[in-house]
């Protein structure tokens, strides 16, 4: 039964997450609230790992969530099947859509309505990415896991590390993002953030 749920949920994410890997984060946050496959904190950690390693974040997270759901039901062998199921389900909508679009777009690529439709998808993708940024910030900077009015729930160490990285990336234009990621990872390990 868990495999059918994985298939449905990740097919839905793959169908509606327009805009790349970060666009899957709001959907994954909803899954974290709906099922016990992974927590919001684990989602945040997986985002950090996925962003600093090769591979798309949505696929990495689908594999992780599927593995966790499958192994909770059927042990580690079920975890592998769950990981494969979730990953295939996430990719399948794009694959199916592209099969049909390649033929259709070649015939209508100069049509002004088709160009307008693709232009209209840009704000939706931007909104999904902005929603992902808010979800990541709420889990990363707020100790309680949700936005709150109380200052004592703000994780000062994490916010300070973010601020330092932001200032360095803006002020030192030649600094490589890989160096900031590595320095932030070492800082997180040393200070147990």
Tab-separated table of C-alpha atoms in Angstrom:
chain	number	residue	atom	x	y	z
A	1	UNK	CA	0.000	0.000	0.000
A	2	UNK	CA	2.831	2.404	0.829
A	3	UNK	CA	4.191	2.046	-2.707
A	4	UNK	CA	0.888	3.172	-4.226
A	5	UNK	CA	0.866	6.194	-1.906
A	6	UNK	CA	4.459	6.990	-2.911
A	7	UNK	CA	3.554	6.611	-6.571
A	8	UNK	CA	0.552	8.929	-6.250
A	9	UNK	CA	2.216	11.596	-4.088
A	10	UNK	CA	5.431	11.864	-6.088
A	11	UNK	CA	3.631	11.690	-9.439
A	12	UNK	CA	1.564	14.654	-8.225
A	13	UNK	CA	4.732	16.515	-7.172
A	14	UNK	CA	6.379	15.799	-10.516
A	15	UNK	CA	3.296	17.026	-12.349
A	16	UNK	CA	2.865	20.333	-10.508
A	17	UNK	CA	6.384	21.333	-9.392
A	18	UNK	CA	7.196	23.665	-12.269
A	19	UNK	CA	10.474	25.536	-11.979
A	20	UNK	CA	13.081	23.006	-10.928
A	21	UNK	CA	14.160	21.262	-7.771
A	22	UNK	CA	13.415	24.028	-5.290
A	23	UNK	CA	9.855	24.152	-6.581
A	24	UNK	CA	9.374	20.675	-5.045
A	25	UNK	CA	10.129	21.937	-1.528
A	26	UNK	CA	6.594	23.210	-0.708
A	27	UNK	CA	5.181	19.867	-1.805
A	28	UNK	CA	7.805	17.982	0.192
A	29	UNK	CA	7.040	20.114	3.241
A	30	UNK	CA	3.401	19.136	2.869
A	31	UNK	CA	4.453	15.475	2.719
A	32	UNK	CA	6.505	15.904	5.897
A	33	UNK	CA	3.393	17.228	7.643
A	34	UNK	CA	1.123	14.549	6.176
A	35	UNK	CA	3.237	11.381	6.576
A	36	UNK	CA	5.944	10.253	8.973
A	37	UNK	CA	8.414	9.413	6.199
A	38	UNK	CA	10.720	12.317	7.134
A	39	UNK	CA	10.561	15.378	9.368
A	40	UNK	CA	10.843	19.011	8.365
A	41	UNK	CA	14.286	19.101	9.952
A	42	UNK	CA	15.370	16.089	7.877
A	43	UNK	CA	13.981	17.884	4.829
A	44	UNK	CA	16.153	20.887	5.620
A	45	UNK	CA	19.220	18.680	6.021
A	46	UNK	CA	18.473	16.913	2.762
A	47	UNK	CA	18.095	20.245	0.980
A	48	UNK	CA	21.514	21.278	2.270
A	49	UNK	CA	23.080	18.005	1.173
A	50	UNK	CA	21.291	18.039	-2.180
A	51	UNK	CA	22.352	21.613	-2.904
A	52	UNK	CA	25.993	20.873	-2.116
A	53	UNK	CA	26.204	17.586	-4.040
A	54	UNK	CA	25.571	16.787	-7.696
A	55	UNK	CA	22.052	15.848	-8.680
A	56	UNK	CA	18.620	17.450	-8.653
A	57	UNK	CA	17.161	18.189	-5.233
A	58	UNK	CA	13.708	16.832	-6.094
A	59	UNK	CA	15.074	13.485	-7.219
A	60	UNK	CA	17.412	13.209	-4.232
A	61	UNK	CA	14.545	13.956	-1.856
A	62	UNK	CA	12.137	11.593	-3.628
A	63	UNK	CA	14.673	8.789	-3.346
A	64	UNK	CA	15.276	9.557	0.333
A	65	UNK	CA	11.582	9.829	1.236
A	66	UNK	CA	10.729	6.682	-0.709
A	67	UNK	CA	13.541	4.779	0.971
A	68	UNK	CA	12.415	5.916	4.418
A	69	UNK	CA	8.753	5.075	3.732
A	70	UNK	CA	9.557	1.689	2.234
A	71	UNK	CA	12.005	0.701	4.965
A	72	UNK	CA	9.529	1.713	7.689
A	73	UNK	CA	7.009	-0.731	6.182
A	74	UNK	CA	9.186	-3.555	4.845
A	75	UNK	CA	12.796	-3.164	6.036
A	76	UNK	CA	15.783	-2.069	3.965
A	77	UNK	CA	14.803	-4.133	0.888
A	78	UNK	CA	11.438	-2.341	0.867
A	79	UNK	CA	13.321	0.908	1.284
A	80	UNK	CA	15.148	0.404	-1.992
A	81	UNK	CA	11.872	-0.403	-3.762
A	82	UNK	CA	10.264	2.651	-2.149
A	83	UNK	CA	13.152	4.879	-3.244
A	84	UNK	CA	12.942	3.654	-6.823
A	85	UNK	CA	9.130	3.986	-6.827
A	86	UNK	CA	9.197	7.592	-5.575
A	87	UNK	CA	11.992	8.585	-7.954
A	88	UNK	CA	10.300	7.087	-11.014
A	89	UNK	CA	6.969	8.647	-9.990
A	90	UNK	CA	8.587	12.090	-9.711
A	91	UNK	CA	10.216	11.875	-13.145
A	92	UNK	CA	7.357	10.151	-14.988
A	93	UNK	CA	5.088	13.214	-15.511
A	94	UNK	CA	7.925	15.208	-17.100
A	95	UNK	CA	8.816	12.288	-19.317
A	96	UNK	CA	5.218	11.810	-20.485
A	97	UNK	CA	4.645	15.532	-21.034
A	98	UNK	CA	7.886	15.903	-22.989
A	99	UNK	CA	6.929	13.034	-25.297
A	100	UNK	CA	3.817	14.928	-26.327
A	101	UNK	CA	5.264	18.445	-26.220
A	102	UNK	CA	8.207	17.756	-28.493
A	103	UNK	CA	5.898	17.003	-31.381
A	104	UNK	CA	3.399	19.718	-30.554
A	105	UNK	CA	5.973	22.454	-29.986
A	106	UNK	CA	7.791	21.772	-33.203
A	107	UNK	CA	4.536	22.437	-35.030
A	108	UNK	CA	3.518	25.459	-32.929
A	109	UNK	CA	6.854	26.950	-31.828
A	110	UNK	CA	6.173	30.255	-33.576
A	111	UNK	CA	2.574	30.561	-32.346
A	112	UNK	CA	2.135	33.665	-30.167
A	113	UNK	CA	-0.292	31.854	-27.817
A	114	UNK	CA	2.229	29.093	-27.103
A	115	UNK	CA	4.931	31.679	-26.411
A	116	UNK	CA	2.518	33.559	-24.139
A	117	UNK	CA	1.663	30.389	-22.228
A	118	UNK	CA	5.339	29.709	-21.530
A	119	UNK	CA	5.796	33.339	-20.522
A	120	UNK	CA	2.878	32.931	-18.078
A	121	UNK	CA	4.556	29.942	-16.398
A	122	UNK	CA	7.450	32.103	-15.218
A	123	UNK	CA	5.533	33.813	-12.363
A	124	UNK	CA	4.202	30.444	-11.170
A	125	UNK	CA	7.723	29.037	-11.068
A	126	UNK	CA	8.961	32.137	-9.223
A	127	UNK	CA	6.157	31.787	-6.655
A	128	UNK	CA	7.019	28.129	-6.033
A	129	UNK	CA	10.687	28.981	-5.524
A	130	UNK	CA	9.740	31.860	-3.162
A	131	UNK	CA	7.503	29.489	-1.213
A	132	UNK	CA	10.438	27.079	-0.966
A	133	UNK	CA	12.665	29.860	0.379
A	134	UNK	CA	10.094	30.728	3.057
A	135	UNK	CA	9.695	27.062	4.032
A	136	UNK	CA	13.468	26.595	4.288
A	137	UNK	CA	13.864	29.803	6.306
A	138	UNK	CA	11.090	28.821	8.721
A	139	UNK	CA	12.726	25.473	9.482
A	140	UNK	CA	16.279	26.806	9.481
A	141	UNK	CA	15.995	30.005	11.493
A	142	UNK	CA	13.074	29.243	13.796
A	143	UNK	CA	13.650	26.683	16.564
A	144	UNK	CA	9.961	25.892	16.954
A	145	UNK	CA	9.664	24.898	13.276
A	146	UNK	CA	7.028	27.551	12.569
A	147	UNK	CA	6.982	31.321	12.348
A	148	UNK	CA	6.385	32.894	15.730
A	149	UNK	CA	6.467	36.315	17.316
A	150	UNK	CA	8.785	35.340	20.146
A	151	UNK	CA	12.450	36.272	19.686
A	152	UNK	CA	13.728	33.387	21.827
A	153	UNK	CA	12.680	30.904	19.134
A	154	UNK	CA	15.052	32.400	16.568
A	155	UNK	CA	18.190	30.289	16.092
A	156	UNK	CA	20.795	33.045	16.430
A	157	UNK	CA	23.807	30.885	15.451
A	158	UNK	CA	22.221	29.739	12.198
A	159	UNK	CA	21.018	33.239	11.353
A	160	UNK	CA	24.513	34.653	12.083
A	161	UNK	CA	26.128	32.051	9.802
A	162	UNK	CA	23.637	32.927	7.056
A	163	UNK	CA	24.347	36.649	7.475
A	164	UNK	CA	28.122	36.131	7.310
A	165	UNK	CA	27.820	34.008	4.150
A	166	UNK	CA	25.487	36.562	2.569
A	167	UNK	CA	27.810	39.479	3.328
A	168	UNK	CA	30.857	37.554	2.064
A	169	UNK	CA	29.128	36.536	-1.154
A	170	UNK	CA	28.004	40.121	-1.839
A	171	UNK	CA	31.187	41.920	-0.809
A	172	UNK	CA	33.730	39.463	-2.212
A	173	UNK	CA	32.531	38.963	-5.773
A	174	UNK	CA	35.372	36.566	-6.602
A	175	UNK	CA	34.649	34.131	-3.775
A	176	UNK	CA	33.477	30.782	-5.068
A	177	UNK	CA	30.140	29.403	-3.765
A	178	UNK	CA	31.858	26.053	-3.167
A	179	UNK	CA	34.182	27.718	-0.655
A	180	UNK	CA	31.210	29.222	1.224
A	181	UNK	CA	29.388	25.876	1.236
A	182	UNK	CA	32.463	24.073	2.561
A	183	UNK	CA	33.118	26.737	5.223
A	184	UNK	CA	29.463	26.681	6.324
A	185	UNK	CA	29.492	22.868	6.520
A	186	UNK	CA	32.653	22.875	8.660
A	187	UNK	CA	31.204	25.619	10.882
A	188	UNK	CA	27.975	23.650	11.309
A	189	UNK	CA	29.905	20.531	12.293
A	190	UNK	CA	32.217	22.362	14.695
A	191	UNK	CA	29.438	24.296	16.419
A	192	UNK	CA	26.796	21.527	16.053
A	193	UNK	CA	24.260	23.777	14.347
